[in-house]
Amino acid sequence: MSGSALFDTFARLPLSFEQGEGSWLITADGTRYLDFAAGIAVNSLGHGHPHLVAALTEQANKLWHVSNLYEIPGQSRLGARLVEHSFADKVFFTNSGAEALECAIKTARRYHYVNGQESRFRVITFEGAFHGRTLATIAAGGQKKYLEGFGPKVEGFDQIPFGDLQAVEKAITPDTAAILMEPIQGESGIRVPPAQFVRGLRDLCDKHGVLLIFDEVQTGIGRTGKLFAYEWTGVTPDIATIAKGIGGGFPLGACLATEEAAKGMTPGVHGTTFGGNPLAMAVGNAVLDVILEPGFLEEVARKGLLLKQGLAAIADEFPQVVEEIRGTGLLLGIRCKFPPSALQQTMRDEKILGAPAGDNVLRLLPPLNVTDEDIQEGLERIHRAVEALASAPAMTASAKV
Ligand SMILES: *Cc1c(COP(=O)(O)O)cnc(C)c1O
């Protein structure tokens, strides 16, 4: 038996924190780490944001939870605000990203079912995708390492190379219900598809009566400098999922849909116990209060550029370590010449946190309200971390395996 009472599913670093302040995490002994991982894009407004703390404590003093048997005013309000600022007409609240995806997949299948096309349940997804860890979302993601040992893969997902429009057209059959994609692939290494590919997908969907689902669990709620990443592409989906950033650290997700796409989701066909409860709604509304303030998203874009330019200079200086800088807004990736664990380690020595991803990428996802000073401080620390790797050839060599 291992020493811990917890499932051994996480390869945890030997590091824990007691407190957070803005873009900083603080250990029990007072050591301060610059948090450019932000709970993997979850702490969208950093740690201990006064408006979020006030919203949560105020609601905690009034009412924590009622079931969805009743009207929940905070839910109607957050739903209406998401609708006002997106393509959507309808919203279903969940507790997590994977649950939002489950709702999206069910919504797409029900749409065709109520149209009298029961056999139309297949969903086209992309290689490198990540949509969560439930049985359906590991089938959607299609990654062997997440599917292995969990019995038969949930039926109905067809996987296509990311960016290959011809392969998508070939894969569409009369049984195709939807195409599901991340507007920028997060877990597989900040992979940005050409806008032309995304527009091509929309055209194919329109031509074949297929629904387009965007998984914006990582990219949504301001991360890329727009409220939703699809706003960069010039097309809108029929269904979208959000989670991570919308709760600012409180577990919260949502499935958004047009009225037409949501028409099969009638009373009783789907549900949730916790989804959209008053505590979550108070925090979600408070997050939107800040992110929708005039000029906030422009600032995210400006800060993203500032960080990206600084990273590009580091990449130029150390081509033996850094292959490329990727991403948009504050969803950035340092693509290394070797697995990102080596850079993660030297960055940790410099007391700055990033989040590893696929394709040799270390993600930087600072809070959206990170200050210019903290960006500058972060760049100096990353510079030292990369420099340490550049002057330690043994380390880069050993990281290659
Ligand atoms: C994190 C993530 C998910 C899963 O969210 P959970 O809250 O962990 O279930 C789904 N899709 C994308 C794009 C994600 O980044």
Short mmCIF file of C-alpha atoms and ligand atoms in Angstrom, two decimals:
data_model
loop_
_atom_site.label_atom_id
_atom_site.label_comp_id
_atom_site.label_asym_id
_atom_site.label_seq_id
_atom_site.Cartn_x
_atom_site.Cartn_y
_atom_site.Cartn_z
CA MET A 1 0.00 0.00 0.00
CA SER A 2 1.22 3.50 -0.78
CA GLY A 3 1.46 6.04 2.03
CA SER A 4 -1.57 8.05 0.98
CA ALA A 5 -5.28 7.45 1.55
CA LEU A 6 -5.97 9.00 -1.86
CA PHE A 7 -6.33 7.24 -5.21
CA ASP A 8 -2.94 7.28 -6.89
CA THR A 9 -4.37 8.81 -10.07
CA PHE A 10 -2.38 12.03 -9.84
CA ALA A 11 1.41 12.25 -10.08
CA ARG A 12 1.55 15.14 -7.64
CA LEU A 13 4.51 17.44 -7.16
CA PRO A 14 5.86 17.59 -3.60
CA LEU A 15 4.41 21.06 -3.10
CA SER A 16 1.36 22.47 -1.34
CA PHE A 17 -0.04 25.91 -0.71
CA GLU A 18 -1.80 27.55 2.16
CA GLN A 19 -2.88 30.85 0.70
CA GLY A 20 -3.29 32.79 -2.53
CA GLU A 21 -3.08 36.51 -3.29
CA GLY A 22 -3.65 37.75 -6.83
CA SER A 23 -1.20 35.93 -9.10
CA TRP A 24 0.74 34.47 -6.16
CA LEU A 25 0.52 31.21 -4.23
CA ILE A 26 2.08 30.98 -0.79
CA THR A 27 3.28 27.86 1.03
CA ALA A 28 2.91 27.24 4.75
CA ASP A 29 6.50 28.44 5.32
CA GLY A 30 5.80 31.71 3.46
CA THR A 31 7.53 30.91 0.15
CA ARG A 32 5.85 32.77 -2.71
CA TYR A 33 5.29 31.24 -6.14
CA LEU A 34 4.17 33.20 -9.18
CA ASP A 35 1.14 31.28 -10.41
CA PHE A 36 1.15 31.18 -14.22
CA ALA A 37 -0.87 27.94 -14.20
CA ALA A 38 -3.91 29.38 -12.39
CA GLY A 39 -5.37 25.97 -11.59
CA ILE A 40 -5.15 25.22 -15.33
CA ALA A 41 -7.07 28.31 -16.47
CA VAL A 42 -9.52 28.08 -13.56
CA ASN A 43 -8.43 30.99 -11.32
CA SER A 44 -9.40 33.48 -14.01
CA LEU A 45 -9.21 36.43 -11.60
CA GLY A 46 -6.34 35.11 -9.50
CA HIS A 47 -6.56 34.20 -5.84
CA GLY A 48 -8.66 35.97 -3.23
CA HIS A 49 -10.24 38.50 -5.57
CA PRO A 50 -12.24 40.78 -3.23
CA HIS A 51 -15.34 40.92 -5.47
CA LEU A 52 -15.48 37.11 -5.71
CA VAL A 53 -14.83 36.63 -2.00
CA ALA A 54 -17.61 39.12 -1.17
CA ALA A 55 -20.08 37.48 -3.58
CA LEU A 56 -19.38 34.01 -2.18
CA THR A 57 -19.55 35.00 1.50
CA GLU A 58 -22.66 37.11 1.00
CA GLN A 59 -24.42 34.19 -0.68
CA ALA A 60 -23.08 31.74 1.93
CA ASN A 61 -24.80 33.82 4.61
CA LYS A 62 -28.12 33.69 2.74
CA LEU A 63 -28.61 30.35 1.00
CA TRP A 64 -26.22 27.65 -0.22
CA HIS A 65 -28.28 25.19 -2.16
CA VAL A 66 -31.76 24.52 -3.45
CA SER A 67 -32.55 21.91 -6.05
CA ASN A 68 -33.52 22.60 -9.63
CA LEU A 69 -37.12 21.85 -8.60
CA TYR A 70 -37.36 25.59 -7.92
CA GLU A 71 -36.55 28.84 -9.66
CA ILE A 72 -32.98 29.96 -8.93
CA PRO A 73 -32.76 33.72 -9.64
CA GLY A 74 -28.94 33.78 -9.84
CA GLN A 75 -29.14 31.01 -12.45
CA SER A 76 -31.65 32.87 -14.62
CA ARG A 77 -29.45 35.95 -14.40
CA LEU A 78 -26.17 34.21 -15.26
CA GLY A 79 -27.90 32.33 -18.09
CA ALA A 80 -29.33 35.56 -19.51
CA ARG A 81 -25.94 37.27 -19.35
CA LEU A 82 -24.18 34.39 -21.14
CA VAL A 83 -26.91 34.47 -23.79
CA GLU A 84 -26.60 38.23 -24.19
CA HIS A 85 -22.86 37.95 -24.83
CA SER A 86 -22.77 34.86 -27.05
CA PHE A 87 -24.37 33.04 -29.98
CA ALA A 88 -26.57 31.07 -27.57
CA ASP A 89 -30.25 31.27 -26.60
CA LYS A 90 -30.24 28.57 -23.91
CA VAL A 91 -27.92 27.51 -21.07
CA PHE A 92 -27.65 24.40 -18.86
CA PHE A 93 -25.38 24.67 -15.78
CA THR A 94 -23.09 21.87 -14.60
CA ASN A 95 -20.30 21.41 -12.04
CA SER A 96 -17.47 20.58 -14.42
CA GLY A 97 -16.21 20.64 -17.96
CA ALA A 98 -16.85 16.97 -18.64
CA GLU A 99 -20.46 17.31 -17.51
CA ALA A 100 -20.90 20.30 -19.81
CA LEU A 101 -19.59 18.09 -22.65
CA GLU A 102 -21.95 15.27 -21.70
CA CYS A 103 -24.80 17.77 -21.93
CA ALA A 104 -23.54 19.05 -25.30
CA ILE A 105 -23.31 15.54 -26.78
CA LYS A 106 -26.75 14.60 -25.42
CA THR A 107 -28.22 17.87 -26.75
CA ALA A 108 -26.87 17.16 -30.26
CA ARG A 109 -28.16 13.59 -30.25
CA ARG A 110 -31.60 14.63 -28.95
CA TYR A 111 -31.84 17.30 -31.64
CA HIS A 112 -31.71 14.70 -34.39
CA TYR A 113 -33.90 12.31 -32.40
CA VAL A 114 -36.75 14.82 -32.15
CA ASN A 115 -36.24 15.53 -35.86
CA GLY A 116 -37.11 11.87 -36.44
CA GLN A 117 -33.52 10.81 -37.19
CA GLU A 118 -32.85 8.39 -34.36
CA SER A 119 -29.83 6.75 -36.02
CA ARG A 120 -28.08 10.08 -36.28
CA PHE A 121 -25.96 10.00 -33.13
CA ARG A 122 -22.34 9.90 -34.30
CA VAL A 123 -19.95 12.71 -33.40
CA ILE A 124 -16.79 13.61 -35.32
CA THR A 125 -13.88 14.63 -33.06
CA PHE A 126 -10.19 15.43 -33.64
CA GLU A 127 -6.89 13.78 -32.86
CA GLY A 128 -5.24 15.44 -29.87
CA ALA A 129 -8.61 16.49 -28.44
CA PHE A 130 -9.34 16.56 -24.74
CA HIS A 131 -12.94 16.71 -23.54
CA GLY A 132 -12.80 15.25 -20.01
CA ARG A 133 -12.61 11.93 -18.16
CA THR A 134 -16.15 10.53 -18.12
CA LEU A 135 -16.79 7.43 -20.21
CA ALA A 136 -18.31 9.41 -23.11
CA THR A 137 -15.73 12.20 -23.02
CA ILE A 138 -12.76 9.80 -23.08
CA ALA A 139 -14.38 8.22 -26.13
CA ALA A 140 -14.77 11.70 -27.64
CA GLY A 141 -11.13 12.56 -26.85
CA GLY A 142 -10.08 9.24 -28.35
CA GLN A 143 -6.74 9.07 -26.54
CA LYS A 144 -5.61 5.52 -25.96
CA LYS A 145 -3.92 6.31 -22.63
CA TYR A 146 -7.24 7.52 -21.19
CA LEU A 147 -9.38 4.73 -22.73
CA GLU A 148 -7.20 1.75 -21.85
CA GLY A 149 -8.66 -0.67 -19.35
CA PHE A 150 -12.06 0.94 -19.03
CA GLY A 151 -14.03 -1.53 -21.12
CA PRO A 152 -15.66 -0.93 -24.49
CA LYS A 153 -15.31 2.61 -25.76
CA VAL A 154 -18.64 4.45 -25.77
CA GLU A 155 -20.06 4.06 -29.26
CA GLY A 156 -20.47 6.90 -31.71
CA PHE A 157 -17.24 8.89 -31.95
CA ASP A 158 -15.20 9.13 -35.16
CA GLN A 159 -11.77 10.71 -34.94
CA ILE A 160 -10.13 12.76 -37.71
CA PRO A 161 -6.69 14.45 -37.97
CA PHE A 162 -6.84 18.03 -36.60
CA GLY A 163 -6.99 20.52 -39.45
CA ASP A 164 -7.82 18.06 -42.27
CA LEU A 165 -11.03 19.38 -43.83
CA GLN A 166 -11.13 16.78 -46.61
CA ALA A 167 -10.95 13.98 -44.06
CA VAL A 168 -13.86 15.57 -42.18
CA GLU A 169 -16.00 15.74 -45.30
CA LYS A 170 -15.22 12.09 -46.04
CA ALA A 171 -16.12 11.09 -42.49
CA ILE A 172 -19.56 12.72 -42.54
CA THR A 173 -22.27 10.10 -43.04
CA PRO A 174 -26.08 10.21 -42.73
CA ASP A 175 -25.51 9.14 -39.11
CA THR A 176 -23.32 12.14 -38.20
CA ALA A 177 -25.01 14.27 -35.55
CA ALA A 178 -22.27 16.76 -34.74
CA ILE A 179 -18.68 17.86 -35.10
CA LEU A 180 -16.99 18.55 -31.76
CA MET A 181 -13.77 20.56 -31.47
CA GLU A 182 -11.73 22.83 -29.23
CA PRO A 183 -11.23 26.18 -31.01
CA ILE A 184 -7.67 25.93 -29.66
CA GLN A 185 -6.55 22.50 -28.44
CA GLY A 186 -5.36 23.01 -24.85
CA GLU A 187 -4.18 19.74 -23.29
CA SER A 188 -2.42 18.58 -26.46
CA GLY A 189 -0.22 21.68 -26.56
CA ILE A 190 -2.01 24.96 -27.50
CA ARG A 191 -2.67 23.88 -31.06
CA VAL A 192 -4.41 26.65 -33.01
CA PRO A 193 -6.24 25.54 -36.16
CA PRO A 194 -6.23 27.82 -39.21
CA ALA A 195 -9.35 30.07 -39.26
CA GLN A 196 -10.00 28.71 -42.75
CA PHE A 197 -10.36 25.20 -41.33
CA VAL A 198 -12.91 26.37 -38.75
CA ARG A 199 -14.90 28.23 -41.41
CA GLY A 200 -14.75 25.12 -43.57
CA LEU A 201 -16.21 23.05 -40.73
CA ARG A 202 -19.11 25.49 -40.35
CA ASP A 203 -19.83 25.23 -44.09
CA LEU A 204 -19.73 21.44 -43.96
CA CYS A 205 -22.09 21.43 -40.97
CA ASP A 206 -24.54 23.71 -42.77
CA LYS A 207 -24.37 21.63 -45.92
CA HIS A 208 -25.02 18.33 -44.16
CA GLY A 209 -27.36 19.40 -41.33
CA VAL A 210 -24.68 18.56 -38.75
CA LEU A 211 -24.40 20.53 -35.48
CA LEU A 212 -21.13 22.29 -34.66
CA ILE A 213 -20.00 22.03 -31.01
CA PHE A 214 -17.12 24.10 -29.67
CA ASP A 215 -15.50 22.93 -26.45
CA GLU A 216 -14.49 26.24 -24.84
CA VAL A 217 -13.89 24.78 -21.38
CA GLN A 218 -10.28 26.03 -21.51
CA THR A 219 -10.50 28.81 -24.12
CA GLY A 220 -13.72 30.50 -22.98
CA ILE A 221 -14.49 33.34 -20.56
CA GLY A 222 -11.82 35.76 -21.69
CA ARG A 223 -8.79 33.46 -21.81
CA THR A 224 -7.85 34.41 -25.39
CA GLY A 225 -8.71 38.11 -25.10
CA LYS A 226 -12.29 37.62 -26.32
CA LEU A 227 -15.11 36.28 -24.16
CA PHE A 228 -15.13 33.15 -26.38
CA ALA A 229 -12.31 31.95 -28.63
CA TYR A 230 -14.78 31.30 -31.47
CA GLU A 231 -15.08 35.10 -31.82
CA TRP A 232 -11.62 35.06 -33.47
CA THR A 233 -12.80 32.61 -36.16
CA GLY A 234 -15.70 34.49 -37.74
CA VAL A 235 -18.10 31.57 -37.20
CA THR A 236 -20.48 30.62 -34.42
CA PRO A 237 -21.24 27.12 -33.17
CA ASP A 238 -24.67 25.60 -32.47
CA ILE A 239 -23.57 24.35 -29.06
CA ALA A 240 -20.63 25.31 -26.81
CA THR A 241 -19.25 24.22 -23.46
CA ILE A 242 -17.54 26.35 -20.83
CA ALA A 243 -16.23 25.57 -17.34
CA LYS A 244 -12.75 26.30 -15.92
CA GLY A 245 -12.66 30.13 -15.96
CA ILE A 246 -16.35 30.88 -15.36
CA GLY A 247 -16.24 29.83 -11.70
CA GLY A 248 -12.95 31.56 -10.88
CA GLY A 249 -12.15 28.53 -8.69
CA PHE A 250 -15.69 27.47 -7.76
CA PRO A 251 -16.70 24.26 -9.58
CA LEU A 252 -18.96 25.49 -12.39
CA GLY A 253 -19.57 24.66 -16.03
CA ALA A 254 -22.25 25.22 -18.63
CA CYS A 255 -23.56 24.00 -21.95
CA LEU A 256 -24.74 26.81 -24.26
CA ALA A 257 -26.93 26.23 -27.31
CA THR A 258 -29.09 27.94 -29.87
CA GLU A 259 -32.82 27.53 -29.32
CA GLU A 260 -32.98 25.27 -32.38
CA ALA A 261 -30.12 23.00 -31.23
CA ALA A 262 -31.61 22.75 -27.72
CA LYS A 263 -35.10 21.89 -28.90
CA GLY A 264 -34.84 18.22 -27.91
CA MET A 265 -33.91 19.05 -24.31
CA THR A 266 -37.42 19.01 -22.93
CA PRO A 267 -38.54 18.62 -19.27
CA GLY A 268 -37.16 15.48 -17.65
CA VAL A 269 -34.70 14.38 -20.35
CA HIS A 270 -31.63 15.71 -18.54
CA GLY A 271 -30.83 16.92 -15.04
CA THR A 272 -28.33 17.64 -12.29
CA THR A 273 -28.39 17.86 -8.49
CA PHE A 274 -25.70 20.44 -7.89
CA GLY A 275 -25.50 22.21 -11.25
CA GLY A 276 -26.37 25.91 -11.07
CA ASN A 277 -26.83 26.10 -7.31
CA PRO A 278 -26.96 29.52 -5.61
CA LEU A 279 -23.34 29.49 -4.39
CA ALA A 280 -21.98 28.67 -7.84
CA MET A 281 -24.25 31.24 -9.48
CA ALA A 282 -23.17 34.00 -7.09
CA VAL A 283 -19.53 33.38 -8.01
CA GLY A 284 -20.20 32.96 -11.74
CA ASN A 285 -22.08 36.26 -11.84
CA ALA A 286 -19.26 37.96 -9.91
CA VAL A 287 -16.68 36.63 -12.39
CA LEU A 288 -18.72 38.06 -15.27
CA ASP A 289 -19.08 41.41 -13.46
CA VAL A 290 -15.31 41.79 -13.72
CA ILE A 291 -14.65 40.22 -17.13
CA LEU A 292 -17.44 42.18 -18.82
CA GLU A 293 -16.23 45.53 -17.45
CA PRO A 294 -15.48 47.82 -20.40
CA GLY A 295 -11.86 47.41 -21.50
CA PHE A 296 -11.14 44.24 -19.47
CA LEU A 297 -10.86 41.90 -22.46
CA GLU A 298 -8.74 44.41 -24.38
CA GLU A 299 -6.38 44.40 -21.41
CA VAL A 300 -6.20 40.57 -21.54
CA ALA A 301 -5.22 40.82 -25.20
CA ARG A 302 -2.63 43.52 -24.48
CA LYS A 303 -1.11 41.58 -21.57
CA GLY A 304 -1.10 38.42 -23.65
CA LEU A 305 0.91 40.21 -26.30
CA LEU A 306 3.30 41.63 -23.70
CA LEU A 307 3.94 38.15 -22.29
CA LYS A 308 4.19 36.57 -25.74
CA GLN A 309 6.71 39.14 -26.97
CA GLY A 310 8.85 38.60 -23.88
CA LEU A 311 8.69 34.85 -24.42
CA ALA A 312 9.59 35.25 -28.09
CA ALA A 313 12.75 37.12 -27.05
CA ILE A 314 13.66 34.25 -24.71
CA ALA A 315 13.01 31.77 -27.54
CA ASP A 316 15.34 33.76 -29.81
CA GLU A 317 18.06 33.76 -27.19
CA PHE A 318 17.84 30.05 -26.38
CA PRO A 319 16.94 28.14 -29.56
CA GLN A 320 18.61 25.04 -28.07
CA VAL A 321 15.79 24.93 -25.47
CA VAL A 322 12.77 26.67 -26.99
CA GLU A 323 11.34 25.60 -30.31
CA GLU A 324 8.41 27.99 -30.56
CA ILE A 325 5.97 30.22 -28.64
CA ARG A 326 2.31 29.46 -29.27
CA GLY A 327 -1.14 30.74 -28.43
CA THR A 328 -3.45 33.71 -28.15
CA GLY A 329 -4.20 36.08 -25.29
CA LEU A 330 -3.22 34.52 -21.97
CA LEU A 331 -3.40 30.96 -23.32
CA LEU A 332 0.26 30.61 -24.24
CA GLY A 333 2.66 27.72 -24.70
CA ILE A 334 6.42 27.38 -24.69
CA ARG A 335 7.22 24.53 -27.03
CA CYS A 336 10.45 22.94 -25.87
CA LYS A 337 12.94 20.77 -27.72
CA PHE A 338 12.23 18.04 -25.16
CA PRO A 339 9.45 17.05 -22.74
CA PRO A 340 8.28 20.09 -20.74
CA SER A 341 8.93 18.46 -17.35
CA ALA A 342 12.54 19.75 -17.46
CA LEU A 343 11.44 23.36 -17.91
CA GLN A 344 8.67 22.88 -15.37
CA GLN A 345 11.37 21.79 -12.90
CA THR A 346 13.75 24.72 -13.49
CA MET A 347 10.81 27.13 -13.42
CA ARG A 348 9.78 25.64 -10.09
CA ASP A 349 13.33 26.30 -8.86
CA GLU A 350 12.69 29.94 -9.82
CA LYS A 351 9.32 29.84 -7.98
CA ILE A 352 7.08 30.18 -11.00
CA LEU A 353 4.37 27.68 -11.96
CA GLY A 354 3.28 26.58 -15.44
CA ALA A 355 1.16 23.66 -16.65
CA PRO A 356 2.60 20.91 -18.85
CA ALA A 357 0.73 19.86 -22.00
CA GLY A 358 1.30 17.55 -24.97
CA ASP A 359 3.62 18.19 -27.91
CA ASN A 360 6.52 19.23 -25.60
CA VAL A 361 4.60 22.34 -24.55
CA LEU A 362 4.63 24.07 -21.19
CA ARG A 363 1.45 26.17 -20.87
CA LEU A 364 1.37 29.61 -19.31
CA LEU A 365 -2.15 30.54 -18.19
CA PRO A 366 -1.79 33.44 -15.75
CA PRO A 367 -4.85 34.99 -14.12
CA LEU A 368 -6.58 37.27 -16.64
CA ASN A 369 -6.04 40.23 -14.31
CA VAL A 370 -2.28 39.57 -13.92
CA THR A 371 -0.42 42.88 -13.53
CA ASP A 372 2.25 44.16 -15.90
CA GLU A 373 4.73 43.98 -13.01
CA ASP A 374 3.94 40.30 -12.45
CA ILE A 375 4.33 39.61 -16.17
CA GLN A 376 7.74 41.29 -16.07
CA GLU A 377 8.69 39.33 -12.95
CA GLY A 378 7.46 36.14 -14.63
CA LEU A 379 9.54 36.77 -17.74
CA GLU A 380 12.67 37.31 -15.64
CA ARG A 381 12.06 34.04 -13.81
CA ILE A 382 11.33 32.13 -17.02
CA HIS A 383 14.48 33.62 -18.56
CA ARG A 384 16.56 32.28 -15.67
CA ALA A 385 14.80 28.90 -15.85
CA VAL A 386 15.44 28.54 -19.58
CA GLU A 387 19.01 29.74 -19.17
CA ALA A 388 19.60 27.09 -16.51
CA LEU A 389 18.45 24.44 -18.96
CA ALA A 390 20.55 25.85 -21.80
CA SER A 391 23.67 25.58 -19.66
CA ALA A 392 22.84 22.08 -18.42
CA PRO A 393 23.10 19.89 -21.53
CA ALA A 394 22.97 16.73 -19.40
CA MET A 395 19.56 17.76 -18.14
CA THR A 396 18.12 18.39 -21.60
CA ALA A 397 19.64 15.14 -22.82
CA SER A 398 18.11 13.16 -19.96
CA ALA A 399 14.75 14.89 -20.45
CA LYS A 400 14.69 13.62 -24.04
CA VAL A 401 13.82 10.08 -23.00
C1 LIG B 1 -10.38 20.73 -18.68
C2 LIG B 1 -11.11 20.44 -19.93
C3 LIG B 1 -12.24 19.59 -19.94
C4 LIG B 1 -12.69 18.81 -18.73
O1 LIG B 1 -13.09 19.61 -17.68
P1 LIG B 1 -13.30 18.93 -16.22
O2 LIG B 1 -13.84 20.07 -15.40
O3 LIG B 1 -11.97 18.44 -15.77
O4 LIG B 1 -14.27 17.84 -16.37
C5 LIG B 1 -12.93 19.46 -21.12
N1 LIG B 1 -12.54 20.08 -22.25
C6 LIG B 1 -11.47 20.90 -22.27
C7 LIG B 1 -11.11 21.61 -23.53
C8 LIG B 1 -10.71 21.10 -21.12
O5 LIG B 1 -9.64 21.87 -21.16
#
